[in-house]
Short mmCIF file of C-alpha atoms in Angstrom, two decimals:
data_model
loop_
_atom_site.label_atom_id
_atom_site.label_comp_id
_atom_site.label_asym_id
_atom_site.label_seq_id
_atom_site.Cartn_x
_atom_site.Cartn_y
_atom_site.Cartn_z
CA MET A 1 86.52 62.99 183.06
CA THR A 2 88.40 65.03 180.57
CA TYR A 3 87.59 68.82 180.14
CA PRO A 4 88.50 71.10 177.29
CA PRO A 5 91.59 73.20 177.82
CA ASN A 6 89.66 76.50 177.99
CA ALA A 7 87.13 75.48 180.57
CA PRO A 8 88.87 77.15 183.54
CA ALA A 9 89.13 80.44 181.68
CA ALA A 10 85.47 80.36 180.74
CA SER A 11 84.54 79.57 184.35
CA ALA A 12 86.65 82.45 185.56
CA ALA A 13 84.97 84.77 183.08
CA ARG A 14 81.54 83.62 184.19
CA GLY A 15 82.48 83.99 187.81
CA THR A 16 83.69 87.49 187.31
CA SER A 17 80.67 88.68 185.31
CA GLY A 18 78.23 87.08 187.64
CA ALA A 19 79.79 88.40 190.89
CA PRO A 20 77.20 90.39 192.84
CA ALA A 21 77.89 94.02 193.70
CA GLN A 22 78.79 94.59 197.32
CA PRO A 23 76.38 96.82 199.14
CA GLY A 24 77.61 100.25 200.16
CA VAL A 25 80.54 100.15 197.81
CA GLN A 26 80.52 102.63 194.89
CA VAL A 27 82.56 101.88 191.87
CA PRO A 28 84.27 104.99 190.55
CA ALA A 29 83.59 105.96 186.95
CA GLN A 30 86.33 104.79 184.70
CA PRO A 31 87.75 107.32 182.24
CA GLY A 32 86.86 106.66 178.64
CA PRO A 33 89.36 106.22 175.87
CA PRO A 34 91.08 109.38 174.65
CA PRO A 35 89.44 111.08 171.60
CA GLN A 36 90.64 109.74 168.33
CA PRO A 37 91.87 112.04 165.57
CA GLY A 38 89.32 110.72 163.08
CA ARG A 39 86.08 111.82 164.77
CA THR A 40 82.83 111.16 162.99
CA PRO A 41 80.94 114.07 161.27
CA ASP A 42 78.17 113.76 163.87
CA ALA A 43 80.65 114.35 166.66
CA VAL A 44 82.08 117.43 164.91
CA THR A 45 78.60 118.86 164.30
CA ALA A 46 77.64 118.32 167.92
CA ALA A 47 80.80 120.06 169.10
CA GLY A 48 80.15 122.99 166.75
CA ALA A 49 76.58 123.25 167.98
CA HIS A 50 77.90 123.61 171.53
CA GLU A 51 80.53 126.18 170.49
CA THR A 52 78.22 128.44 168.39
CA PRO A 53 75.88 129.52 171.22
CA GLY A 54 78.96 130.28 173.24
CA LEU A 55 80.29 132.58 170.53
CA TRP A 56 76.93 134.33 170.26
CA ARG A 57 76.82 134.80 174.00
CA GLN A 58 80.32 136.23 173.99
CA GLY A 59 79.38 138.60 171.15
CA ARG A 60 76.25 139.81 172.94
CA ALA A 61 78.20 140.28 176.12
CA THR A 62 80.80 142.34 174.26
CA LEU A 63 78.10 144.55 172.74
CA ARG A 64 76.44 145.00 176.13
CA ARG A 65 79.74 146.04 177.68
CA ALA A 66 80.38 148.44 174.78
CA ALA A 67 76.90 149.94 175.07
CA THR A 68 77.41 150.75 178.73
CA THR A 69 80.27 153.16 177.97
CA GLU A 70 80.10 156.36 175.94
CA PRO A 71 82.99 155.43 173.59
CA GLY A 72 81.30 152.12 172.86
CA ARG A 73 77.99 153.81 172.14
CA LEU A 74 79.72 156.31 169.86
CA ARG A 75 81.37 153.50 167.90
CA ILE A 76 78.06 151.68 167.45
CA LEU A 77 76.26 154.86 166.40
CA GLY A 78 79.02 155.78 163.96
CA THR A 79 78.96 152.34 162.38
CA VAL A 80 75.19 152.43 161.92
CA LEU A 81 75.31 155.94 160.43
CA ALA A 82 78.14 155.09 158.03
CA LEU A 83 76.37 151.96 156.80
CA LEU A 84 73.09 153.84 156.41
CA VAL A 85 74.49 156.66 154.28
CA LEU A 86 76.49 154.19 152.20
CA ALA A 87 73.32 152.14 151.61
CA PHE A 88 71.49 155.32 150.63
CA GLY A 89 74.14 156.21 148.07
CA ALA A 90 74.36 152.69 146.64
CA VAL A 91 70.59 152.16 146.37
CA THR A 92 70.06 155.60 144.85
CA ALA A 93 72.80 155.06 142.28
CA SER A 94 71.27 151.71 141.33
CA GLU A 95 67.69 152.99 141.05
CA VAL A 96 68.63 156.10 139.08
CA ALA A 97 70.87 154.10 136.72
CA TYR A 98 67.95 151.72 136.15
CA ARG A 99 65.61 154.57 135.24
CA SER A 100 68.23 156.31 133.16
CA SER A 101 68.72 153.17 131.07
CA TYR A 102 64.97 153.03 130.37
CA ALA A 103 64.99 156.71 129.41
CA ASP A 104 67.79 155.91 126.96
CA ASP A 105 65.69 153.06 125.56
CA VAL A 106 62.72 155.38 125.05
CA VAL A 107 64.79 157.80 122.97
CA ASP A 108 67.20 155.44 121.20
CA ARG A 109 65.38 152.11 120.85
CA SER A 110 61.66 151.85 121.67
CA GLN A 111 60.37 154.96 119.92
CA PRO A 112 62.54 154.53 116.79
CA LEU A 113 61.39 150.89 116.55
CA SER A 114 57.77 151.95 116.88
CA ALA A 115 58.28 154.55 114.14
CA ASP A 116 60.02 151.96 111.92
CA ALA A 117 57.12 149.53 112.40
CA ALA A 118 54.70 152.25 111.30
CA ASP A 119 56.89 152.94 108.25
CA ILE A 120 56.92 149.23 107.40
CA TYR A 121 53.14 149.25 107.36
CA ARG A 122 53.02 152.47 105.33
CA SER A 123 55.53 151.15 102.77
CA LEU A 124 53.66 147.87 102.31
CA ALA A 125 50.24 149.50 102.05
CA ASP A 126 51.53 152.13 99.64
CA ALA A 127 53.18 149.43 97.53
CA ASP A 128 49.84 147.60 97.32
CA ALA A 129 47.94 150.76 96.37
CA THR A 130 50.60 151.70 93.81
CA ALA A 131 50.54 148.22 92.26
CA ALA A 132 46.78 148.50 91.81
CA SER A 133 47.14 151.97 90.28
CA ALA A 134 49.77 150.66 87.87
CA PHE A 135 47.46 147.82 86.86
CA LEU A 136 44.61 150.23 86.21
CA ALA A 137 46.87 152.43 84.08
CA GLY A 138 47.04 149.65 81.49
CA PRO A 139 49.80 147.52 79.97
CA GLN A 140 52.20 150.47 79.72
CA GLU A 141 52.69 151.54 83.30
CA SER A 142 54.62 154.74 83.90
CA ALA A 143 58.19 154.72 85.14
CA ASP A 144 57.25 156.90 88.11
CA ILE A 145 54.62 154.46 89.32
CA ARG A 146 56.99 151.53 88.91
CA LYS A 147 59.75 153.36 90.81
CA ARG A 148 57.36 154.21 93.65
CA TYR A 149 56.41 150.55 94.00
CA THR A 150 60.01 149.30 94.00
CA ASP A 151 61.04 152.01 96.48
CA ASP A 152 58.25 150.97 98.84
CA ILE A 153 59.28 147.31 98.72
CA ALA A 154 62.95 148.23 99.23
CA THR A 155 62.08 150.44 102.21
CA ALA A 156 60.00 147.71 103.84
CA SER A 157 62.78 145.15 103.32
CA ARG A 158 65.44 147.46 104.77
CA LEU A 159 63.35 148.33 107.84
CA LEU A 160 62.59 144.65 108.44
CA VAL A 161 66.31 143.89 108.58
CA LYS A 162 66.83 146.78 111.00
CA ALA A 163 63.92 145.74 113.21
CA SER A 164 65.09 142.13 113.26
CA ALA A 165 68.54 143.21 114.46
CA SER A 166 67.02 145.34 117.24
CA THR A 167 64.37 142.97 118.59
CA GLY A 168 66.30 139.70 118.80
CA SER A 169 64.94 136.25 118.06
CA ASP A 170 62.23 135.92 120.72
CA GLY A 171 58.90 137.57 121.43
CA THR A 172 55.92 138.84 119.46
CA SER A 173 57.96 141.23 117.31
CA ALA A 174 60.29 138.46 116.15
CA ARG A 175 57.34 136.25 115.14
CA GLU A 176 55.73 139.06 113.16
CA ILE A 177 58.99 139.89 111.43
CA THR A 178 59.31 136.24 110.43
CA THR A 179 55.78 136.31 108.99
CA LEU A 180 56.60 139.44 107.00
CA ASN A 181 59.85 138.00 105.65
CA GLU A 182 58.09 134.80 104.57
CA ASN A 183 55.15 136.45 102.81
CA LEU A 184 56.79 139.49 101.19
CA PRO A 185 58.51 137.44 98.42
CA ARG A 186 55.23 135.63 97.79
CA TYR A 187 53.43 138.95 97.38
CA THR A 188 56.00 140.43 95.02
CA GLY A 189 55.90 137.25 92.93
CA LEU A 190 52.11 137.52 92.51
CA ILE A 191 52.45 141.19 91.53
CA GLU A 192 54.99 140.30 88.84
CA ARG A 193 52.63 137.64 87.45
CA ALA A 194 49.81 140.17 87.41
CA ARG A 195 52.00 142.68 85.54
CA ALA A 196 53.10 140.06 83.01
CA ALA A 197 49.50 138.99 82.31
CA ASN A 198 48.38 142.63 82.10
CA ARG A 199 51.04 143.44 79.51
CA GLN A 200 49.68 140.58 77.40
CA GLY A 201 46.10 141.76 77.85
CA LEU A 202 45.07 138.58 79.68
CA PRO A 203 42.17 138.75 82.17
CA LEU A 204 44.20 136.48 84.45
CA GLY A 205 46.18 139.54 85.52
CA GLY A 206 43.26 140.84 87.58
CA ALA A 207 42.99 137.52 89.42
CA TYR A 208 46.70 137.56 90.27
CA LEU A 209 46.34 141.14 91.52
CA ARG A 210 43.44 140.12 93.79
CA TYR A 211 45.45 137.16 95.11
CA ALA A 212 48.35 139.52 95.81
CA ASN A 213 46.02 141.88 97.61
CA GLN A 214 44.66 139.01 99.71
CA THR A 215 48.23 138.13 100.73
CA MET A 216 48.82 141.75 101.62
CA SER A 217 45.49 142.19 103.43
CA LEU A 218 45.40 138.86 105.28
CA GLN A 219 49.10 138.23 105.99
CA LEU A 220 51.42 141.19 105.52
CA LEU A 221 49.42 144.16 106.77
CA PRO A 222 48.01 142.38 109.86
CA ALA A 223 51.53 141.23 110.77
CA ALA A 224 52.86 144.76 110.26
CA GLU A 225 50.04 146.16 112.38
CA ARG A 226 50.74 143.66 115.18
CA LEU A 227 54.44 144.54 114.97
CA TYR A 228 53.58 148.22 115.35
CA ALA A 229 51.30 147.45 118.31
CA ALA A 230 54.01 145.34 120.02
CA GLU A 231 56.69 148.00 119.61
CA THR A 232 54.30 150.72 120.77
CA ALA A 233 53.46 148.65 123.87
CA ARG A 234 57.18 148.21 124.60
CA LEU A 235 57.63 151.97 124.22
CA GLN A 236 54.86 152.46 126.78
CA GLN A 237 56.51 150.01 129.20
CA ASP A 238 59.92 151.66 128.88
CA ASP A 239 58.36 155.08 129.38
CA ASP A 240 56.50 153.94 132.50
CA ALA A 241 59.67 152.38 133.97
CA ALA A 242 61.70 155.54 133.33
CA ARG A 243 59.06 157.76 134.97
CA THR A 244 58.55 155.71 138.17
CA TRP A 245 59.62 157.57 141.32
CA PRO A 246 62.59 156.00 143.24
CA PHE A 247 60.63 155.67 146.48
CA LEU A 248 63.17 153.38 148.18
CA SER A 249 66.00 155.86 147.62
CA ILE A 250 63.91 158.76 148.89
CA ALA A 251 62.91 156.76 151.98
CA LEU A 252 66.54 155.83 152.74
CA GLY A 253 67.61 159.45 152.28
CA ALA A 254 64.93 160.65 154.69
CA MET A 255 65.95 157.96 157.20
CA ALA A 256 69.63 158.90 156.94
CA LEU A 257 68.84 162.58 157.52
CA THR A 258 66.63 161.72 160.49
CA VAL A 259 69.30 159.58 162.13
CA LEU A 260 71.97 162.22 161.47
CA PHE A 261 69.78 164.90 163.05
CA ARG A 262 69.14 162.78 166.12
CA ALA A 263 72.85 161.95 166.44
CA GLN A 264 73.79 165.63 166.37
CA ARG A 265 71.03 166.49 168.82
CA ARG A 266 72.34 163.76 171.14
CA ASP A 267 75.85 165.13 170.76
CA TYR A 268 74.68 168.65 171.63
CA ARG A 269 72.75 167.53 174.70
CA ARG A 270 75.72 165.60 176.08
CA THR A 271 78.53 168.04 175.24
CA ASN A 272 76.82 171.41 174.70
CA ARG A 273 78.72 171.71 171.42
CA VAL A 274 76.45 173.16 168.74
CA PHE A 275 78.18 171.58 165.73
CA ASN A 276 80.04 168.40 164.98
CA GLN A 277 81.85 169.28 161.76
CA GLY A 278 81.99 165.72 160.49
CA LEU A 279 78.31 165.01 161.09
CA LEU A 280 77.41 168.42 159.70
CA ALA A 281 79.32 167.66 156.49
CA ALA A 282 77.59 164.26 156.27
CA SER A 283 74.20 165.93 156.69
CA ALA A 284 75.01 168.48 153.99
CA ALA A 285 76.06 165.68 151.61
CA CYS A 286 72.83 163.75 152.27
CA VAL A 287 70.69 166.87 151.81
CA ALA A 288 72.46 167.60 148.50
CA ALA A 289 71.92 164.01 147.36
CA VAL A 290 68.22 163.98 148.26
CA VAL A 291 67.58 167.37 146.64
CA TRP A 292 69.49 166.34 143.49
CA LEU A 293 67.56 163.08 143.37
CA VAL A 294 64.13 164.67 143.75
CA VAL A 295 64.77 167.63 141.43
CA GLY A 296 66.61 165.59 138.80
CA HIS A 297 64.00 162.86 138.66
CA GLY A 298 61.21 165.45 138.73
CA LEU A 299 62.71 167.19 135.69
CA ALA A 300 63.19 163.86 133.92
CA ARG A 301 59.60 162.89 134.62
CA ALA A 302 58.34 166.28 133.41
CA GLY A 303 60.30 165.90 130.18
CA LEU A 304 58.97 162.40 129.57
CA ASP A 305 55.44 163.56 130.41
CA ASP A 306 55.79 166.31 127.83
CA ALA A 307 57.14 163.84 125.28
CA ARG A 308 54.17 161.54 125.91
CA ALA A 309 51.50 164.25 125.84
CA HIS A 310 52.82 166.32 122.94
CA GLY A 311 54.65 163.74 120.89
CA GLN A 312 53.96 160.09 121.61
CA GLU A 313 50.14 160.30 121.65
CA SER A 314 50.07 162.52 118.55
CA LEU A 315 52.41 160.16 116.71
CA GLN A 316 50.17 157.19 117.44
CA VAL A 317 47.06 159.00 116.16
CA LEU A 318 48.85 160.27 113.06
CA ASN A 319 50.22 156.82 112.27
CA GLN A 320 46.70 155.41 112.54
CA ALA A 321 45.43 158.15 110.23
CA ARG A 322 48.08 157.32 107.66
CA ILE A 323 47.27 153.62 107.89
CA HIS A 324 43.57 154.30 107.27
CA SER A 325 44.32 156.58 104.31
CA LEU A 326 46.47 153.86 102.74
CA LYS A 327 43.77 151.25 103.28
CA ALA A 328 41.20 153.55 101.71
CA ARG A 329 43.36 154.11 98.62
CA ALA A 330 44.07 150.40 98.14
CA ASN A 331 40.38 149.48 98.47
CA GLU A 332 39.39 152.28 96.08
CA ASN A 333 41.69 150.93 93.38
CA LEU A 334 40.65 147.32 93.93
CA ALA A 335 36.98 148.25 93.70
CA VAL A 336 37.62 149.36 90.12
CA VAL A 337 39.76 146.28 89.32
CA ALA A 338 37.25 143.77 90.73
CA ARG A 339 34.15 145.65 89.40
CA GLY A 340 31.82 143.96 91.86
CA ALA A 341 33.38 140.49 91.68
CA VAL A 342 34.10 140.44 95.43
CA LEU A 343 31.13 141.01 97.74
CA THR A 344 30.64 141.37 101.47
CA GLU A 345 29.58 138.37 103.55
CA ASP A 346 25.89 139.17 103.09
CA GLY A 347 26.41 139.20 99.31
CA LYS A 348 24.74 142.59 98.85
CA THR A 349 27.59 145.12 98.69
CA ASP A 350 30.92 145.48 96.94
CA LYS A 351 33.47 144.47 99.56
CA TYR A 352 36.17 146.88 98.46
CA GLU A 353 33.75 149.78 98.33
CA ALA A 354 32.51 149.00 101.83
CA ASP A 355 36.07 148.76 103.13
CA TYR A 356 36.89 152.09 101.47
CA ALA A 357 33.98 153.76 103.25
CA GLY A 358 35.04 152.33 106.62
CA SER A 359 38.65 153.45 106.19
CA MET A 360 37.60 156.97 105.18
CA ALA A 361 35.37 157.26 108.26
CA ALA A 362 38.27 156.16 110.49
CA LEU A 363 40.60 158.63 108.74
CA THR A 364 38.21 161.51 109.41
CA SER A 365 37.98 160.56 113.09
CA ASP A 366 41.77 160.28 113.39
CA LEU A 367 42.27 163.74 111.88
CA LYS A 368 39.91 165.24 114.46
CA ASP A 369 41.80 163.57 117.30
CA ALA A 370 45.15 164.69 115.91
CA ALA A 371 43.92 168.30 115.56
CA ARG A 372 42.82 168.21 119.21
CA LEU A 373 46.29 167.02 120.31
CA ALA A 374 48.20 169.55 118.19
CA ASP A 375 49.60 172.27 120.47
CA ASP A 376 51.01 174.77 117.96
CA ALA A 377 50.38 176.12 114.49
CA THR A 378 53.24 174.10 112.98
CA GLY A 379 51.51 170.90 114.00
CA ALA A 380 47.94 172.07 113.31
CA ASP A 381 48.40 173.50 109.79
CA PRO A 382 49.22 170.14 108.10
CA LEU A 383 46.16 168.61 109.75
CA THR A 384 43.93 171.38 108.42
CA GLU A 385 45.36 170.68 104.96
CA ALA A 386 44.82 166.92 105.35
CA THR A 387 41.20 167.44 106.45
CA LYS A 388 40.51 169.66 103.43
CA ARG A 389 42.08 167.21 100.99
CA THR A 390 40.19 164.31 102.55
CA ALA A 391 36.91 166.09 101.85
CA GLU A 392 37.97 166.63 98.22
CA TRP A 393 38.93 162.96 98.01
CA ARG A 394 35.45 161.90 99.15
CA GLU A 395 33.78 164.21 96.62
CA ARG A 396 35.92 163.00 93.69
CA HIS A 397 35.38 159.37 94.64
CA THR A 398 31.63 159.88 94.69
CA ARG A 399 31.79 161.38 91.19
CA ALA A 400 33.95 158.51 89.94
CA ARG A 401 31.50 155.91 91.30
CA LYS A 402 28.62 157.74 89.66
CA LEU A 403 30.37 157.74 86.28
CA ASP A 404 31.16 154.04 86.65
CA ASP A 405 27.54 153.24 87.48
CA GLU A 406 26.45 155.19 84.39
CA GLY A 407 28.76 153.12 82.19
CA ASP A 408 31.47 155.76 81.72
CA PHE A 409 34.36 153.56 82.80
CA THR A 410 37.00 155.75 81.12
CA GLY A 411 35.77 158.84 82.95
CA ALA A 412 35.75 156.96 86.22
CA MET A 413 39.29 155.73 85.61
CA ASN A 414 40.52 159.25 84.91
CA LEU A 415 39.02 160.48 88.18
CA ILE A 416 40.78 157.70 90.10
CA THR A 417 44.15 157.28 88.39
CA GLY A 418 44.64 160.63 86.66
CA THR A 419 47.46 162.99 87.57
CA ALA A 420 45.27 166.07 88.10
CA LEU A 421 41.91 166.55 89.87
CA SER A 422 41.77 162.85 90.72
CA THR A 423 41.37 160.81 93.86
CA GLY A 424 44.99 159.72 93.45
CA GLN A 425 46.08 163.35 93.65
CA SER A 426 43.93 163.85 96.77
CA PHE A 427 45.46 160.77 98.39
CA ASP A 428 48.99 162.01 97.69
CA GLN A 429 48.13 165.39 99.19
CA VAL A 430 46.66 163.81 102.31
CA ASP A 431 49.68 161.53 102.69
CA ALA A 432 52.12 164.44 102.27
CA ALA A 433 50.27 166.53 104.86
CA LEU A 434 50.28 163.65 107.33
CA GLY A 435 53.99 163.17 106.66
CA ARG A 436 54.70 166.80 107.59
CA ALA A 437 52.62 166.48 110.75
CA LEU A 438 54.45 163.27 111.70
CA ALA A 439 57.85 164.90 111.18
CA HIS A 440 56.89 167.81 113.42
CA GLU A 441 55.54 165.60 116.21
CA GLN A 442 58.62 163.37 115.97
CA ASN A 443 60.85 166.39 116.54
CA GLU A 444 58.67 167.45 119.48
CA PHE A 445 58.92 164.01 121.02
CA THR A 446 62.68 163.74 120.58
CA ARG A 447 63.27 167.22 122.02
CA ALA A 448 61.15 166.60 125.13
CA ALA A 449 62.45 163.07 125.71
CA ASP A 450 66.06 164.18 125.31
CA GLY A 451 65.46 166.90 127.91
CA GLY A 452 64.04 164.36 130.33
CA ARG A 453 66.91 161.95 129.79
CA ASP A 454 69.53 164.68 130.20
CA ALA A 455 68.11 165.56 133.64
CA LEU A 456 69.40 162.18 134.90
CA THR A 457 72.90 162.64 133.46
CA GLY A 458 75.56 162.28 136.14
CA LEU A 459 73.01 161.62 138.89
CA PRO A 460 73.98 157.98 139.67
CA LEU A 461 77.70 158.71 140.04
CA GLY A 462 77.06 162.01 141.81
CA VAL A 463 74.78 160.50 144.45
CA ALA A 464 77.16 157.59 145.00
CA ALA A 465 80.03 160.04 145.55
CA LEU A 466 77.93 162.07 147.99
CA GLY A 467 77.12 158.86 149.91
CA VAL A 468 80.84 158.08 150.27
CA LEU A 469 81.50 161.67 151.34
CA ALA A 470 78.74 161.45 153.95
CA ALA A 471 80.17 158.20 155.31
CA ALA A 472 83.61 159.83 155.56
CA GLY A 473 82.06 162.75 157.44
CA VAL A 474 80.44 160.33 159.90
CA VAL A 475 83.81 158.63 160.53
CA VAL A 476 85.61 161.96 161.02
CA GLY A 477 82.92 163.28 163.35
CA GLY A 478 82.87 160.10 165.39
CA ASN A 479 86.66 159.95 165.71
CA ARG A 480 86.81 163.52 166.92
CA ARG A 481 84.42 162.71 169.75
CA LEU A 482 86.24 159.47 170.57
CA SER A 483 89.55 161.32 170.82
CA GLU A 484 88.18 163.19 173.83
CA TYR A 485 88.08 159.92 175.80
CA ARG A 486 91.67 158.93 175.24
#
């Protein structure tokens, strides 16, 4: 019988693998192959996992050995103290710089933008009132009235460009500025059509004027009012951020002083030395930093509080008063132009006359609030003048309406658009008085806010330098004690 050539080898292999183990005989473990240079990532990770606990254990053992000797304890204490005072200086510098930047924004950006937004509204509303006055004056409008209208439009356009550059392209303010830029050319175009029709004696001029007023009342003035509200809200946010106490810095300063005191007390109890010059210098630096921080921020907060109470709140009320006076004047003129053609929703009352009455009531209330907030004669005198002229305005308007109801349209027109003893004269006097009051309160705000901002000048760098000085004092004091063990 013929077998394949490899049969004996296969039988030998089977015989070897199938040989039973002899009892009582232990086979020694055979060494594995030597590690290869290209180990797998899992093997490397496993090796690192075994090494890391060993390193931690060695580190903890080193710290325990250091903590059992006085030089080791001094080194640990010095390191902790140095890091603590450095953290105090760094955190304080950061917090104070943050608040100082918001104080700068209050003075240089937020408040000026809020004032510009109010001026945009005033310019647009005055342009609308002036356009109506020019229409009522007849085909031959005066050069002064025309110049006042063009100046108002130019001022609004210039302030819109300035506000757009300061607010960026996002947010509520940017959207309102876009609305104003889109609708202002439309408004001026309607006014020019009204003027052209009025010069030709066409009744269509009155319709164009009412359409222009609708654009102003429904698009431009609401957008300007929302822009003013948004910038005023941002001013409030910046003011709040600048006035917030740096509690973290104060807490770190108190902690650093506590640890420094305990370290010096420990040093005294162990050596009977009253002073460690390095730690004493570090303590003095920390005390100076904490006192500077508390006093400086307290003065800044007091200045900003004064700016808010005696400037910011008064400015908001005065701006509202000016807005209501402008609305009242525009509605008064349009009531004469429309002559009852536009009614309220119930169809019983002249809409423009009703809006005039509402604006005058709001103006009277604003003047009372502004007089209550005025804190000196310079601020109160213009408000007394404005209140007196508002009363005259009401009385002259009542007379004009009576003449119009009696059929004396010419007499009513003279009382509204005349240069002397007219409602137009009263409006100009009220507006001028409010302008003087606004200028005074603006100066009060700027003075107080500048004082608050100046209180933070140099504080971030100064506290950071004191933190470094304190850390150096800790190192010097610790080294002097360590030198005694060498």
